[in-house]
Amino acid sequence: MKKPKIFGIWGNSKKSEFWTFLPQIMRWGESNKLEIYLTDHIDERLKDNKSFQYKVIENADDFNKLDFILALGGDGTILSLARAVGPREVPILGIHLGKLGFLAEVIKSKMFERLDQVVLGNFQIQKRMVLKGTIKNENIQKNVFALNDFVVDRGASHRLLTYSLKSNGHKVAKYQADGLIVSTPTGSTAYSLAAGGPIVDPTVSSIIVSPICPHSLTFRPIVLSGDSKLTVEYEENDEAVLAVDGQIKEELDSNTELRIEKGDYSIHLVTFSDSSYFKTLRSKMGWGRRGE
């Protein structure tokens, strides 16, 4: 990869560690003659802002100016940044400040070692699939995008949801369940995994559908082609809630049709030649270990 000259910083400013590392990273950037951009949210809260030279990301198009951007926090920080960056293909390097943090590539103790690699151009880009959801009824048509998953659940209701799932116009199944998870391979290690779904290599183009507590012994998660076009419809007068990457919520009703398909762009994550997805599975999720 080319050597970067401009980078941005995005982070979870609620974490005290973020403010501990921020000035260290900015000094590192200055020592490597890199131009620095901060979000306006960080700029407003930075107490010693006169000690550093930087510019502010004032709108989404400013992401196009960056050679890469740091996400300091947990998985939620990376998910929110991915939504903000959208189709602009800015490489994202996750710095893990949280508890589990599966998406973040770098741990705190290796932060500056990895940053030194990036500034030399010693890194790779891994493209991650995004799902596009279209919410449509007689009043609205709205698009939403998810790097991890779309989750439809019953919200505050105590009733099971009754809904049908179609793929490319063909009926897959009619479900009675607490809800449905439709995830990308990236999201296969999130809520989908907790609901009994499979782990899918993040480079595989696929869509994973996992029912939540289905009222049946026969329903199991299913992996569909990444080119599938899914439709979720309600067959009774149920109300439900759609969660987008666990961060945005949309109200659904029986008159609403939800379409889900592969997005027309991907999210670019920074990775390294000695990184391993399966090593991360073993170290962070205990995959492959025998129970105690």
Short mmCIF file of C-alpha atoms in Angstrom, two decimals:
data_model
loop_
_atom_site.label_atom_id
_atom_site.label_comp_id
_atom_site.label_asym_id
_atom_site.label_seq_id
_atom_site.Cartn_x
_atom_site.Cartn_y
_atom_site.Cartn_z
CA MET A 1 0.00 0.00 0.00
CA LYS A 2 1.07 3.61 -0.52
CA LYS A 3 2.53 5.54 2.38
CA PRO A 4 -0.20 7.70 3.96
CA LYS A 5 0.11 11.45 4.40
CA ILE A 6 -3.24 12.32 5.99
CA PHE A 7 -5.19 10.45 8.64
CA GLY A 8 -8.25 11.00 10.79
CA ILE A 9 -9.25 10.06 14.33
CA TRP A 10 -12.71 8.82 15.34
CA GLY A 11 -13.34 7.50 18.82
CA ASN A 12 -15.54 6.77 21.79
CA SER A 13 -15.01 9.95 23.78
CA LYS A 14 -16.89 8.47 26.76
CA LYS A 15 -13.93 6.23 27.50
CA SER A 16 -11.24 7.83 29.67
CA GLU A 17 -8.59 5.78 27.82
CA PHE A 18 -9.51 7.57 24.62
CA TRP A 19 -8.36 10.89 26.10
CA THR A 20 -5.21 9.23 27.45
CA PHE A 21 -4.16 7.95 24.02
CA LEU A 22 -5.40 10.83 21.87
CA PRO A 23 -2.51 13.27 22.56
CA GLN A 24 0.02 10.43 22.20
CA ILE A 25 -1.38 9.56 18.78
CA MET A 26 -1.43 13.19 17.70
CA ARG A 27 2.22 13.61 18.73
CA TRP A 28 3.04 10.44 16.80
CA GLY A 29 1.28 11.91 13.76
CA GLU A 30 3.18 15.18 14.01
CA SER A 31 6.52 13.38 14.43
CA ASN A 32 5.82 11.45 11.22
CA LYS A 33 4.81 14.65 9.39
CA LEU A 34 1.24 13.46 8.90
CA GLU A 35 -1.68 15.82 8.55
CA ILE A 36 -4.29 15.11 11.23
CA TYR A 37 -8.09 15.40 11.08
CA LEU A 38 -10.37 15.11 14.11
CA THR A 39 -14.15 14.85 14.20
CA ASP A 40 -15.96 17.98 15.35
CA HIS A 41 -17.19 15.99 18.36
CA ILE A 42 -13.60 15.40 19.50
CA ASP A 43 -12.52 18.94 18.63
CA GLU A 44 -15.23 20.43 20.89
CA ARG A 45 -14.01 18.39 23.87
CA LEU A 46 -10.26 18.58 23.38
CA LYS A 47 -9.02 20.76 26.24
CA ASP A 48 -5.49 21.48 25.03
CA ASN A 49 -6.44 21.91 21.36
CA LYS A 50 -3.93 24.74 20.92
CA SER A 51 -1.07 22.31 21.59
CA PHE A 52 -1.64 20.49 18.29
CA GLN A 53 -1.99 21.29 14.62
CA TYR A 54 -5.02 19.60 13.10
CA LYS A 55 -8.08 20.10 10.93
CA VAL A 56 -11.70 19.19 11.61
CA ILE A 57 -13.91 16.74 9.71
CA GLU A 58 -16.86 19.06 9.11
CA ASN A 59 -18.92 16.91 6.73
CA ALA A 60 -18.99 13.41 5.29
CA ASP A 61 -17.13 14.40 2.13
CA ASP A 62 -14.10 15.33 4.25
CA PHE A 63 -13.52 11.58 4.69
CA ASN A 64 -12.38 11.56 1.05
CA LYS A 65 -9.33 13.59 2.07
CA LEU A 66 -8.01 10.87 4.38
CA ASP A 67 -5.57 8.07 3.58
CA PHE A 68 -6.83 6.16 6.60
CA ILE A 69 -8.81 6.76 9.81
CA LEU A 70 -8.40 5.37 13.32
CA ALA A 71 -11.37 4.10 15.30
CA LEU A 72 -10.51 4.14 19.01
CA GLY A 73 -13.00 2.19 21.09
CA GLY A 74 -14.89 -1.07 20.73
CA ASP A 75 -16.85 -2.74 17.96
CA GLY A 76 -19.65 -0.19 18.29
CA THR A 77 -17.16 2.57 17.49
CA ILE A 78 -16.12 0.84 14.27
CA LEU A 79 -19.76 0.17 13.30
CA SER A 80 -20.70 3.82 13.73
CA LEU A 81 -17.63 4.92 11.76
CA ALA A 82 -18.43 2.46 8.97
CA ARG A 83 -21.90 3.98 8.68
CA ALA A 84 -20.45 7.51 8.58
CA VAL A 85 -17.80 6.64 5.99
CA GLY A 86 -20.29 4.73 3.83
CA PRO A 87 -19.17 4.22 0.21
CA ARG A 88 -16.08 6.46 0.44
CA GLU A 89 -13.64 3.53 0.80
CA VAL A 90 -11.55 5.14 3.55
CA PRO A 91 -9.40 2.43 5.21
CA ILE A 92 -10.40 1.98 8.87
CA LEU A 93 -7.90 0.83 11.50
CA GLY A 94 -9.60 -0.25 14.72
CA ILE A 95 -7.79 0.32 18.03
CA HIS A 96 -9.38 -1.85 20.71
CA LEU A 97 -10.19 -0.01 23.95
CA GLY A 98 -13.18 -2.14 24.98
CA LYS A 99 -13.76 -5.53 26.62
CA LEU A 100 -14.16 -8.03 23.77
CA GLY A 101 -13.70 -6.02 20.56
CA PHE A 102 -13.79 -8.51 17.69
CA LEU A 103 -13.64 -6.00 14.82
CA ALA A 104 -10.72 -3.93 16.11
CA GLU A 105 -7.46 -5.11 14.55
CA VAL A 106 -5.02 -3.61 17.08
CA ILE A 107 -4.68 -3.93 20.86
CA LYS A 108 -3.35 -1.06 22.99
CA SER A 109 0.06 -2.57 23.65
CA LYS A 110 0.71 -2.93 19.90
CA MET A 111 -0.78 0.41 18.87
CA PHE A 112 2.33 2.37 17.91
CA GLU A 113 4.07 -0.66 16.46
CA ARG A 114 1.13 -1.10 14.08
CA LEU A 115 0.91 2.63 13.37
CA ASP A 116 4.58 2.61 12.39
CA GLN A 117 3.80 -0.19 9.94
CA VAL A 118 0.93 1.78 8.46
CA VAL A 119 3.00 4.92 7.97
CA LEU A 120 5.52 2.81 6.01
CA GLY A 121 2.76 1.34 3.87
CA ASN A 122 3.18 -2.14 5.38
CA PHE A 123 -0.48 -3.08 5.60
CA GLN A 124 -3.29 -4.60 3.55
CA ILE A 125 -6.94 -3.76 2.97
CA GLN A 126 -9.68 -6.30 3.60
CA LYS A 127 -13.03 -5.48 2.04
CA ARG A 128 -16.05 -6.29 4.17
CA MET A 129 -19.51 -6.82 2.73
CA VAL A 130 -22.33 -4.46 3.69
CA LEU A 131 -26.07 -5.21 3.70
CA LYS A 132 -28.60 -2.76 2.30
CA GLY A 133 -32.06 -2.72 3.82
CA THR A 134 -35.04 -1.02 2.16
CA ILE A 135 -38.01 -0.20 4.39
CA LYS A 136 -41.10 0.36 2.28
CA ASN A 137 -44.76 1.08 2.98
CA GLU A 138 -47.38 3.43 1.60
CA ASN A 139 -45.80 6.39 3.43
CA ILE A 140 -42.03 5.93 3.13
CA GLN A 141 -39.22 4.21 1.30
CA LYS A 142 -35.98 4.38 3.23
CA ASN A 143 -32.57 2.72 2.83
CA VAL A 144 -30.36 1.68 5.74
CA PHE A 145 -26.96 -0.05 5.70
CA ALA A 146 -25.36 -2.55 8.10
CA LEU A 147 -21.83 -3.90 8.43
CA ASN A 148 -22.90 -6.46 11.06
CA ASP A 149 -26.60 -7.20 10.90
CA PHE A 150 -30.26 -6.31 10.69
CA VAL A 151 -32.32 -7.61 13.61
CA VAL A 152 -36.10 -7.69 13.55
CA ASP A 153 -37.65 -8.35 16.95
CA ARG A 154 -40.95 -7.92 18.74
CA GLY A 155 -39.91 -4.82 20.67
CA ALA A 156 -42.01 -4.27 23.78
CA SER A 157 -44.60 -6.87 22.77
CA HIS A 158 -44.83 -10.24 24.50
CA ARG A 159 -46.28 -11.98 21.43
CA LEU A 160 -44.36 -14.08 18.95
CA LEU A 161 -43.88 -12.49 15.56
CA THR A 162 -45.36 -14.24 12.54
CA TYR A 163 -43.58 -13.40 9.31
CA SER A 164 -42.53 -14.90 6.00
CA LEU A 165 -39.11 -14.83 4.37
CA LYS A 166 -38.57 -14.91 0.61
CA SER A 167 -35.32 -15.16 -1.33
CA ASN A 168 -35.36 -13.92 -4.93
CA GLY A 169 -39.14 -14.11 -4.87
CA HIS A 170 -39.26 -17.73 -3.64
CA LYS A 171 -40.67 -18.59 -0.22
CA VAL A 172 -38.01 -19.75 2.23
CA ALA A 173 -40.18 -20.22 5.32
CA LYS A 174 -42.93 -18.86 7.49
CA TYR A 175 -41.69 -18.22 11.01
CA GLN A 176 -43.21 -17.82 14.41
CA ALA A 177 -40.39 -16.53 16.56
CA ASP A 178 -39.12 -13.72 18.76
CA GLY A 179 -37.46 -12.26 15.70
CA LEU A 180 -34.98 -12.69 12.89
CA ILE A 181 -31.28 -11.85 12.42
CA VAL A 182 -29.96 -11.21 8.92
CA SER A 183 -26.20 -10.79 9.06
CA THR A 184 -23.11 -10.35 6.96
CA PRO A 185 -20.13 -12.68 7.41
CA THR A 186 -18.59 -9.91 9.56
CA GLY A 187 -21.69 -10.04 11.76
CA SER A 188 -21.68 -13.83 11.97
CA THR A 189 -19.67 -13.62 15.21
CA ALA A 190 -22.10 -11.14 16.79
CA TYR A 191 -25.81 -11.64 17.66
CA SER A 192 -26.19 -14.31 14.98
CA LEU A 193 -23.63 -16.51 16.74
CA ALA A 194 -25.45 -16.10 20.06
CA ALA A 195 -28.65 -17.26 18.32
CA GLY A 196 -26.96 -20.45 17.10
CA GLY A 197 -25.78 -19.20 13.72
CA PRO A 198 -22.56 -20.34 12.01
CA ILE A 199 -19.21 -18.59 11.94
CA VAL A 200 -18.55 -17.47 8.35
CA ASP A 201 -15.20 -16.30 6.99
CA PRO A 202 -15.58 -12.51 6.49
CA THR A 203 -14.23 -12.70 2.93
CA VAL A 204 -17.07 -14.99 1.79
CA SER A 205 -19.96 -13.28 0.00
CA SER A 206 -22.99 -14.62 1.84
CA ILE A 207 -26.01 -13.68 3.92
CA ILE A 208 -26.76 -15.53 7.16
CA VAL A 209 -30.36 -15.81 8.37
CA SER A 210 -30.87 -16.86 12.00
CA PRO A 211 -34.33 -17.00 13.64
CA ILE A 212 -34.48 -15.87 17.27
CA CYS A 213 -36.07 -18.51 19.50
CA PRO A 214 -38.33 -20.01 16.79
CA HIS A 215 -41.44 -21.85 18.04
CA SER A 216 -40.38 -25.01 16.23
CA LEU A 217 -37.81 -27.80 16.49
CA THR A 218 -37.11 -27.74 12.75
CA PHE A 219 -35.97 -24.16 12.02
CA ARG A 220 -32.22 -23.66 11.88
CA PRO A 221 -29.97 -20.83 10.66
CA ILE A 222 -29.35 -20.82 6.92
CA VAL A 223 -26.53 -19.40 4.79
CA LEU A 224 -27.63 -17.87 1.48
CA SER A 225 -25.72 -16.53 -1.50
CA GLY A 226 -24.47 -12.98 -1.19
CA ASP A 227 -26.46 -12.20 -4.34
CA SER A 228 -29.76 -13.16 -2.71
CA LYS A 229 -32.50 -10.55 -2.49
CA LEU A 230 -34.52 -11.17 0.64
CA THR A 231 -38.00 -9.96 1.54
CA VAL A 232 -39.46 -10.05 5.05
CA GLU A 233 -43.25 -9.59 5.35
CA TYR A 234 -45.66 -9.92 8.26
CA GLU A 235 -48.68 -12.15 7.88
CA GLU A 236 -50.51 -10.87 10.94
CA ASN A 237 -51.11 -7.45 12.44
CA ASP A 238 -47.84 -7.43 14.34
CA GLU A 239 -45.64 -4.50 15.19
CA ALA A 240 -41.88 -4.97 15.27
CA VAL A 241 -38.62 -3.08 15.57
CA LEU A 242 -35.71 -3.18 13.12
CA ALA A 243 -32.27 -2.64 14.66
CA VAL A 244 -29.42 -1.67 12.32
CA ASP A 245 -26.06 -2.81 13.72
CA GLY A 246 -27.67 -2.49 17.15
CA GLN A 247 -27.44 1.31 16.91
CA ILE A 248 -30.35 2.59 14.80
CA LYS A 249 -33.97 1.56 15.28
CA GLU A 250 -36.89 1.70 12.87
CA GLU A 251 -40.52 0.88 13.67
CA LEU A 252 -42.17 -1.70 11.41
CA ASP A 253 -45.80 -2.78 11.09
CA SER A 254 -47.80 -5.29 9.07
CA ASN A 255 -48.00 -2.86 6.12
CA THR A 256 -44.23 -2.56 5.90
CA GLU A 257 -42.08 -4.59 3.55
CA LEU A 258 -38.41 -5.06 4.42
CA ARG A 259 -36.04 -5.89 1.57
CA ILE A 260 -32.46 -6.93 2.30
CA GLU A 261 -29.65 -7.42 -0.21
CA LYS A 262 -25.94 -6.96 -0.64
CA GLY A 263 -24.93 -3.29 -0.64
CA ASP A 264 -23.24 -1.72 -3.63
CA TYR A 265 -20.11 -0.83 -1.65
CA SER A 266 -17.83 -2.44 0.91
CA ILE A 267 -16.10 -1.23 4.07
CA HIS A 268 -12.29 -1.23 3.90
CA LEU A 269 -10.56 -2.47 7.06
CA VAL A 270 -6.82 -2.24 7.62
CA THR A 271 -5.12 -5.54 8.35
CA PHE A 272 -1.57 -6.91 8.42
CA SER A 273 0.28 -9.84 6.87
CA ASP A 274 0.77 -11.54 10.25
CA SER A 275 -2.86 -11.12 11.32
CA SER A 276 -5.19 -14.13 11.34
CA TYR A 277 -9.00 -14.22 11.59
CA PHE A 278 -8.82 -17.66 13.17
CA LYS A 279 -6.21 -16.57 15.69
CA THR A 280 -8.65 -13.83 16.71
CA LEU A 281 -11.42 -16.42 17.06
CA ARG A 282 -9.23 -18.52 19.33
CA SER A 283 -7.88 -15.69 21.48
CA LYS A 284 -11.00 -13.55 21.87
CA MET A 285 -13.81 -16.09 21.69
CA GLY A 286 -12.13 -19.27 22.90
CA TRP A 287 -13.01 -21.03 19.62
CA GLY A 288 -11.75 -24.60 19.47
CA ARG A 289 -11.15 -24.93 23.20
CA ARG A 290 -12.69 -27.68 25.24
CA GLY A 291 -15.19 -26.63 27.88
CA GLU A 292 -14.24 -26.60 31.53
#
